[in-house]
Short mmCIF file of C-alpha atoms in Angstrom, two decimals:
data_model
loop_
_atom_site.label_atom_id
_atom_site.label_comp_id
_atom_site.label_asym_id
_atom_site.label_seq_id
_atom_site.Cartn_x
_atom_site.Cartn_y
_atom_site.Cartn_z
CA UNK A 1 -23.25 2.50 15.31
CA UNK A 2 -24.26 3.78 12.19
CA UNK A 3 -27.78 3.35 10.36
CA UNK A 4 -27.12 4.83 6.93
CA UNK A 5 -25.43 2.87 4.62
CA UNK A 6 -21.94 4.97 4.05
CA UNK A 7 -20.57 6.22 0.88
CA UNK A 8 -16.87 5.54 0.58
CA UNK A 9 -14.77 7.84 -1.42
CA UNK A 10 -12.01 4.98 -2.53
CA UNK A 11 -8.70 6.43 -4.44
CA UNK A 12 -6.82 4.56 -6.65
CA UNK A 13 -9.68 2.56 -7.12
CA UNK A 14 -8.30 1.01 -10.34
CA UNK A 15 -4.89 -0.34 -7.93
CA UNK A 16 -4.41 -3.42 -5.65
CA UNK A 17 -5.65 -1.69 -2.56
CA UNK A 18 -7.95 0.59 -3.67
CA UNK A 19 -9.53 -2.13 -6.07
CA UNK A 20 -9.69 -4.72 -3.25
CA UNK A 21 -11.39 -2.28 -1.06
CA UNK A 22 -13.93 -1.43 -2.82
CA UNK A 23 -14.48 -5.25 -3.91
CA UNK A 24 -14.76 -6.07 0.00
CA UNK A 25 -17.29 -3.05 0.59
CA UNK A 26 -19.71 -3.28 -2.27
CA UNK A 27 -19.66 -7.05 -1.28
CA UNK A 28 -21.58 -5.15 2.10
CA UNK A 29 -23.21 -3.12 0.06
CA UNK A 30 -21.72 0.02 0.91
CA UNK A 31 -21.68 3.06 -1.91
CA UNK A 32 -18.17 3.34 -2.96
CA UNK A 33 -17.35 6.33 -5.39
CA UNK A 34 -13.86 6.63 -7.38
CA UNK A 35 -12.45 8.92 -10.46
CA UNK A 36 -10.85 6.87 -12.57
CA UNK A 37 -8.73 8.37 -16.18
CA UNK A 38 -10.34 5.73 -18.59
CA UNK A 39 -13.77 5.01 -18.23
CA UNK A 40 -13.36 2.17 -21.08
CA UNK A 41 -10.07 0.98 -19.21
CA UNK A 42 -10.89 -3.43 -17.83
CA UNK A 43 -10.23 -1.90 -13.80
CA UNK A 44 -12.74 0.72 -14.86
CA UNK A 45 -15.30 -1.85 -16.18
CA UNK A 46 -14.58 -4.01 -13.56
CA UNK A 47 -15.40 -1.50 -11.07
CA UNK A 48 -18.54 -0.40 -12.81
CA UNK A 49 -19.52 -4.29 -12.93
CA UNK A 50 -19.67 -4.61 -8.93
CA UNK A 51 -21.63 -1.33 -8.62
CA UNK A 52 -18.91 1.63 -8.38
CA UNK A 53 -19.71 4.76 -9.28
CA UNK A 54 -17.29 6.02 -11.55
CA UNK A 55 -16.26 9.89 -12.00
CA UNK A 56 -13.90 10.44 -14.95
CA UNK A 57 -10.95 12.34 -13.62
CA UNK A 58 -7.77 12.20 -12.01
CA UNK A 59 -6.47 13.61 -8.37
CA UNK A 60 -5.51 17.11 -10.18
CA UNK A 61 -8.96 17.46 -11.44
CA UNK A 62 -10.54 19.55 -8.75
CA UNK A 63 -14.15 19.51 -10.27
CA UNK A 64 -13.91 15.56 -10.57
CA UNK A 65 -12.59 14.90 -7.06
CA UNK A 66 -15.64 17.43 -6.05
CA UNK A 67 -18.03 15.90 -8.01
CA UNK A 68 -16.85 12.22 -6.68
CA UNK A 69 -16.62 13.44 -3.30
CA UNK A 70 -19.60 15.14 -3.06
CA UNK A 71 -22.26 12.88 -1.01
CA UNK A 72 -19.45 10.91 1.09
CA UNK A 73 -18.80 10.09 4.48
CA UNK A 74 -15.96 8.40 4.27
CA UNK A 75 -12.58 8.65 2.27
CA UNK A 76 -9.99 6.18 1.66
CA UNK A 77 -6.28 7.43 0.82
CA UNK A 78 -3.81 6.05 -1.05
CA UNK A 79 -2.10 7.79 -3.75
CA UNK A 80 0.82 6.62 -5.45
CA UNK A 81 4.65 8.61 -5.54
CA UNK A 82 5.88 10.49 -8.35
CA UNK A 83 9.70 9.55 -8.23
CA UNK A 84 10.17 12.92 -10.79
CA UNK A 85 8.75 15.20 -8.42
CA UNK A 86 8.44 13.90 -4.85
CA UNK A 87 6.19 17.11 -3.85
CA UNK A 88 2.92 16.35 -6.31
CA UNK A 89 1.50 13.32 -4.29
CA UNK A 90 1.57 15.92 -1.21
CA UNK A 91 -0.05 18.63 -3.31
CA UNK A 92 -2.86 16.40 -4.45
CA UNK A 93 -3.25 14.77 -0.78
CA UNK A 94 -4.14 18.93 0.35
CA UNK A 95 -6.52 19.05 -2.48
CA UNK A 96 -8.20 15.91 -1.91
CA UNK A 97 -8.06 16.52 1.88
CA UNK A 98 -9.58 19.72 1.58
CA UNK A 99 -12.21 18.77 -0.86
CA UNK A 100 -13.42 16.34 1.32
CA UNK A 101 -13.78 18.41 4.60
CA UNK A 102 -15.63 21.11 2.51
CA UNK A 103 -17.96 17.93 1.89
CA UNK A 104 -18.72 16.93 5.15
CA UNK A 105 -16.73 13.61 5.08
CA UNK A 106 -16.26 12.45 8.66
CA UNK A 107 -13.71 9.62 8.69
CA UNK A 108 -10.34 9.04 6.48
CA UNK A 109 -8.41 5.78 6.42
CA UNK A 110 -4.99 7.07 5.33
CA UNK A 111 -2.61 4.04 3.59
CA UNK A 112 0.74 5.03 3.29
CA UNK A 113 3.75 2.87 4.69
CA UNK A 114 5.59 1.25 7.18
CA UNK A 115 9.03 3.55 6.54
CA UNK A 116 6.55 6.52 8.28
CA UNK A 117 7.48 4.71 11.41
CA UNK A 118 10.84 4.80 11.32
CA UNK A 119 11.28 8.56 11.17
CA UNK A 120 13.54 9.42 14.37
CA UNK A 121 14.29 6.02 14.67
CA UNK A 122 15.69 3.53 12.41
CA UNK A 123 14.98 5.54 8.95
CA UNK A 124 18.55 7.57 7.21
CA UNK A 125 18.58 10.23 5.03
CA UNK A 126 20.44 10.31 2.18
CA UNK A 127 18.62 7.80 -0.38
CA UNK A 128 15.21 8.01 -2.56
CA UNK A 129 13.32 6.19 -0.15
CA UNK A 130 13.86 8.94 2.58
CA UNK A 131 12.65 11.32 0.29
CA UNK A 132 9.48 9.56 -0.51
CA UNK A 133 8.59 8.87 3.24
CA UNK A 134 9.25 11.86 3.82
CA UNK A 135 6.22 12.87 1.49
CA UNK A 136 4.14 9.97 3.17
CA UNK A 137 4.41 11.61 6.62
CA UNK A 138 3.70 14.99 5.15
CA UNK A 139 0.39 12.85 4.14
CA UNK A 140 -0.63 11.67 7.74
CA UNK A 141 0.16 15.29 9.39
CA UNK A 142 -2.12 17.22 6.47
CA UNK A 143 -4.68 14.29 7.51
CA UNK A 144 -4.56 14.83 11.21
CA UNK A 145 -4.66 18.33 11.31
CA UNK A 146 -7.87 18.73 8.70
CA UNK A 147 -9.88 18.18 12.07
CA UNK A 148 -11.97 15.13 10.65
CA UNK A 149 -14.32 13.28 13.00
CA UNK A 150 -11.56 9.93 12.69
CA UNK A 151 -8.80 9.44 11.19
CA UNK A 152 -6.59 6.10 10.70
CA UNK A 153 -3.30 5.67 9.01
CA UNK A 154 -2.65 2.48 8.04
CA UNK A 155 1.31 1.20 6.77
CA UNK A 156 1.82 -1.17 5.00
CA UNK A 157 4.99 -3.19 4.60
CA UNK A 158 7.16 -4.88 1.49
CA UNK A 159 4.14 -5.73 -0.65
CA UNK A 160 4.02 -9.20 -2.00
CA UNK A 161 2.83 -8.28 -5.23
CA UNK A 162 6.78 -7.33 -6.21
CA UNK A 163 7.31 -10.81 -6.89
CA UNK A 164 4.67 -11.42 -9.15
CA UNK A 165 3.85 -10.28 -12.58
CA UNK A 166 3.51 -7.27 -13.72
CA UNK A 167 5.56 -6.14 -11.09
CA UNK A 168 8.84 -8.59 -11.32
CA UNK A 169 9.80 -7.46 -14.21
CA UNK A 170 11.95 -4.56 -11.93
CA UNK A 171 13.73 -7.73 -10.51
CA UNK A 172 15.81 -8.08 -13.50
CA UNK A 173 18.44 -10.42 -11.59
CA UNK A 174 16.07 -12.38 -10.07
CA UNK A 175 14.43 -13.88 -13.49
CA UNK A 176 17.90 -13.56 -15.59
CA UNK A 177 20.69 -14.25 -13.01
CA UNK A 178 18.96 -16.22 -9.94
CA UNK A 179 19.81 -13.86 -7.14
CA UNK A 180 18.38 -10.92 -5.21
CA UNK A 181 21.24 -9.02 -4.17
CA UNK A 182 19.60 -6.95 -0.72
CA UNK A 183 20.85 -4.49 1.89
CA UNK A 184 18.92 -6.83 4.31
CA UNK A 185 20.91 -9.59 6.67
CA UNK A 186 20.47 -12.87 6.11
CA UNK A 187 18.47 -12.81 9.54
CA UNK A 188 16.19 -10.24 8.69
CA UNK A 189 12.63 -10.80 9.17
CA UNK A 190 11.07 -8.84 6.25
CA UNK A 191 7.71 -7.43 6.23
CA UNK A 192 5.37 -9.23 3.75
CA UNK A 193 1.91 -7.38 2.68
CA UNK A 194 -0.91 -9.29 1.13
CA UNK A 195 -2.86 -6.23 -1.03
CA UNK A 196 -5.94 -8.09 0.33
CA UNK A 197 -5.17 -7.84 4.14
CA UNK A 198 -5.07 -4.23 3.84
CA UNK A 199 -8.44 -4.06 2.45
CA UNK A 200 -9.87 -6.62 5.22
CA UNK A 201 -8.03 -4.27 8.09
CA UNK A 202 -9.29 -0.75 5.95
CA UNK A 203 -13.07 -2.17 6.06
CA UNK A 204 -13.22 -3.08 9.55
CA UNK A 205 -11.43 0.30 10.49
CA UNK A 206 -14.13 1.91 8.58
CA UNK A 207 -16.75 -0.14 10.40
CA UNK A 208 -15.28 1.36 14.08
CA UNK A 209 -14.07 4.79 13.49
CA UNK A 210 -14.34 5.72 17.11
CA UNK A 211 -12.03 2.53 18.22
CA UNK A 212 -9.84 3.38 15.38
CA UNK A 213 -9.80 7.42 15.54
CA UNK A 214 -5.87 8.73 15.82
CA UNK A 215 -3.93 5.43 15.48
CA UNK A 216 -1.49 4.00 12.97
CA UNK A 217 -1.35 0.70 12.44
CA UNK A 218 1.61 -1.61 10.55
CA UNK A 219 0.56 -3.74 8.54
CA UNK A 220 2.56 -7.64 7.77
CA UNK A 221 0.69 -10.84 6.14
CA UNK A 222 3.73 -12.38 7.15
CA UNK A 223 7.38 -12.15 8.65
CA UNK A 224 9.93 -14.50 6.07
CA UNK A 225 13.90 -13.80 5.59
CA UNK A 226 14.87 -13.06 2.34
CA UNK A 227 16.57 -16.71 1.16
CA UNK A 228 12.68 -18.16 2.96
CA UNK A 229 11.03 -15.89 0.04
CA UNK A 230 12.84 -16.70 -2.13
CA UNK A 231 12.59 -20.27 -1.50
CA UNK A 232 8.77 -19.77 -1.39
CA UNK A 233 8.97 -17.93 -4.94
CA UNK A 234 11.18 -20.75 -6.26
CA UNK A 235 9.01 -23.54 -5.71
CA UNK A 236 6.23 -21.66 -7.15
CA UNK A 237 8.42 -20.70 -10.30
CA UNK A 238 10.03 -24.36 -10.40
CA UNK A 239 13.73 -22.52 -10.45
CA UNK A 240 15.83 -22.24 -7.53
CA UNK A 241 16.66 -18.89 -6.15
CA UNK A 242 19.75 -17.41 -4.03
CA UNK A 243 20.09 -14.43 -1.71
CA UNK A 244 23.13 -12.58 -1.85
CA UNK A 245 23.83 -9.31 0.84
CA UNK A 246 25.49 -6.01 0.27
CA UNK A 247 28.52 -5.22 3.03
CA UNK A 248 27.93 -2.01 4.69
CA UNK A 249 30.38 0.19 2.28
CA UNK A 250 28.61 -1.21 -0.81
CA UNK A 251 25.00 -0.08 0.42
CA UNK A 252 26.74 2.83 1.33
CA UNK A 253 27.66 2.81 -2.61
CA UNK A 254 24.90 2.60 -3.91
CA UNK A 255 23.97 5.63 -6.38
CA UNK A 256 20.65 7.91 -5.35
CA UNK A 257 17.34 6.59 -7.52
CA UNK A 258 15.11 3.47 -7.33
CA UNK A 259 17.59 0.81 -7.11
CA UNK A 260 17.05 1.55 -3.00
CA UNK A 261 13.21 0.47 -3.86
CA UNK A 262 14.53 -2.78 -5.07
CA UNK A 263 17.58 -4.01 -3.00
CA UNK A 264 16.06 -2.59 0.43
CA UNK A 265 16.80 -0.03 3.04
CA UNK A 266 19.17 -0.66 6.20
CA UNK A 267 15.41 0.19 7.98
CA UNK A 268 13.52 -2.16 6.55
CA UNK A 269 16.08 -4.70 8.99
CA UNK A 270 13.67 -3.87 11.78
CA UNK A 271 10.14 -3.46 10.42
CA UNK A 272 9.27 -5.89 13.65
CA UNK A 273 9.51 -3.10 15.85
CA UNK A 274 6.89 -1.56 13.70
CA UNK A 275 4.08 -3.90 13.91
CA UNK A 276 1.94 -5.36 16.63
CA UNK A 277 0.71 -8.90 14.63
CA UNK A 278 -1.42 -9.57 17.70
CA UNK A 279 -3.46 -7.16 17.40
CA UNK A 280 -3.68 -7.63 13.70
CA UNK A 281 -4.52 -11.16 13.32
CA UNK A 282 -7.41 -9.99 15.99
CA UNK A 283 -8.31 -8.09 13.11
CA UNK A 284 -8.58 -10.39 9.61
CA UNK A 285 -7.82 -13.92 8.58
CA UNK A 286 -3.76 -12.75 6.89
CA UNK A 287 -2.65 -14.31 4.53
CA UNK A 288 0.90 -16.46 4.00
CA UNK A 289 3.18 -16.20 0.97
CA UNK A 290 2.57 -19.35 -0.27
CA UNK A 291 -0.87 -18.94 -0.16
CA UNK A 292 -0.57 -15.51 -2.00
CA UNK A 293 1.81 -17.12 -4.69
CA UNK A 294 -0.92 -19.93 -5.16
CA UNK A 295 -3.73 -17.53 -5.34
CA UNK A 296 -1.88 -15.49 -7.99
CA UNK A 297 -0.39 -18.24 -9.93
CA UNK A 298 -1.46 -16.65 -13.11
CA UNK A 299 1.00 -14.00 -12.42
CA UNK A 300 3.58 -16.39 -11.52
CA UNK A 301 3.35 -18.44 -14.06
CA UNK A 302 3.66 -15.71 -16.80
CA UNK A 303 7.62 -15.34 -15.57
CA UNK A 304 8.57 -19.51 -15.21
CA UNK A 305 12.12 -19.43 -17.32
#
C-alpha cells in the first residue's frame, strides 16, 4: 500500500476521460500533472481551478512532456487518432512512453478500445477502423514491453457521448432524417461507455497496481440494441427515432474513411464476448443511458428539432 500521495501524469487532460480523471483524483487529493495547448482555454482553467498543474505543451513537445512528467509515479494514456496519418498517435505514445520510464514512473493505465480485442478474432481488415486499432494495439505492446512496474490497458466501448452535443452533429441523419442507418443487427447488444465509468475503473486501477498489473479490461456502462438507444435518445430529444440496417453487400459497399466510425463495424456485433460486466460492476457504481442522457441534458437539449 502506498504512503506517498502519487503524482498522476493525466493526458488529454482537457478531454472526457482525461478531464474526469483527474476530477475524481484531485477529489482524493492526489497530484495530477497535464500539458495542455492553451493555458487561457475554459478545460485549461477548469483544470487549474481543482488544483492541476498545468504544463503548456502538446504530446510532440518533448521538453513539455519532460517537464510535466518529471516528479510522477504514475501515467495515464489516452491519446486521440489522427485519421490523416494513422502512425503519429504511435509515435507520440514511444515518446511519452519513453519519457516517462527515463522518469521513474512505475505504473501506466493505458485507455485505448474495445476493437484491440478483436484482433484474431472478430475484427476485418479492409476499413478505417482496422487501421486505427491497429495503431491502438501498437499502443498496448510499446506499453508492455517499456518494463514498467504495472501496467493496465483499459478498452473502452461505443462511447455515449456520440449522441450528445458537440459530438451529434457527425449524426447528420439522425437530427435531419430520423434514422441511424448501422452495420449492426437489430439484435445486437452494443457496447455503451459512460466517460465517467472509465475514470471510476482508471482510479481504482491506480489505487491496486499489483491486482491490476498485465490485464486488459473492457469497459460497457451498459448493453442496449440500437432501436433501445435510440428509443432512449428519443424520449430525451422529444422526437421519435428509427433504426434502419445495412445487408451484408452494402456494408461491404461502403467507401474507406470515417463513415465506418459512424454506421459501425461487423465487430462491434459481438463486443459481449469482450467484456466481463461482473467483474466490472465489482468495480464502480456504472452508469445507464438514461441516466447519462439526464445528466447531460444540456447537451441534449442544444439538438431538440
Amino acid at each position: 500500500m502506498e504512503t506517498e500521495i502519487p503524482t498522476v501524469f493525466v493526458t488529454g487532460a482537457t478531454g472526457h476521460q482525461g478531464f474526469s480523471l483527474s476530477r475524481q483524483l484531485r477529489s482524493l487529493d492526489w497530484n495530477v500533472r497535464t500539458t495542455v495547448r492553451n493555458l487561457q482555454s475554459h478545460r485549461a482553467s477548469q483544470l487549474a481551478s481543482f488544483g492541476v498543474h498545468l504544463t503548456p505543451g502538446d504530446w510532440d513537445d518533448e521538453e513539455a512532456l519532460k517537464a510535466g512528467i518529471k516528479g510522477c509515479s504514475k501515467l495515464f494514456l489516452c491519446l486521440l487518432p489522427d485519421i490523416q496519418d494513422p502512425t503519429h498517435e504511435r509515435r507520440q505514445a514511444d515518446t511519452i512512453i519513453r519519457i516517462a520510464r527515463s522518469a521513474g514512473v512505475s505504473q501506466v493505465v493505458s485507455s485505448t478500445s474495445l476493437g484491440v480485442s478483436m484482433f484474431g478474432t472478430r475484427l476485418e481488415p479492409g476499413n478505417m477502423l482496422y487501421d486505427l486499432l491497429v495503431v491502438k494495439k501498437q499502443m498496448e505492446e510499446i506499453v508492455r514491453d517499456a518494463g514498467f512496474a504495472s501496467c493496465t490497458f483499459l478498452r473502452p466501448a461505443y462511447f455515449m457521448n456520440r449522441f450528445v452535443a458537440p459530438a451529434i452533429t457527425m449524426f447528420a441523419e439522425i437530427l435531419e432524417n430520423g434514422t441511424w442507418t448501422t452495420a449492426l443487427k437489430p439484435d445486437t447488444q452494443l457496447g455503451l461507455v459512460d466517460h465517467e465509468d472509465i475514470a471510476k475503473i482508471a482510479v481504482s486501477v491506480l489505487r491496486q497496481p499489483e491486482r491490476y498489473n498485465d490485464r486488459d479490461i473492457g469497459i460497457v456502462s451498459e448493453f442496449l440494441t440500437p432501436q433501445t438507444l435510440l428509443d432512449k435518445l428519443g424520449r430525451a430529444m422529444g422526437r421519435t427515432f428509427r433504426a434502419k440496417f445495412l445487408s451484408e453487400g452494402e456494408i461491404d459497399a461502403l467507401p474507406y474513411g470515417p463513415v465506418v466510425l459512424l454506421k459501425c463495424d461487423r465487430s462491434m456485433r459481438y463486443m459481449p464476448e469482450c467484456v466481463d460486466m461482473k467483474e466490472l460492476v465489482s468495480i464502480a457504481h456504472l452508469t445507464k443511458f438514461d441516466d447519462f442522457l439526464k445528466r447531460e441534458e444540456g447537451n441534449v437539449s442544444s439538438y431538440v428539432m
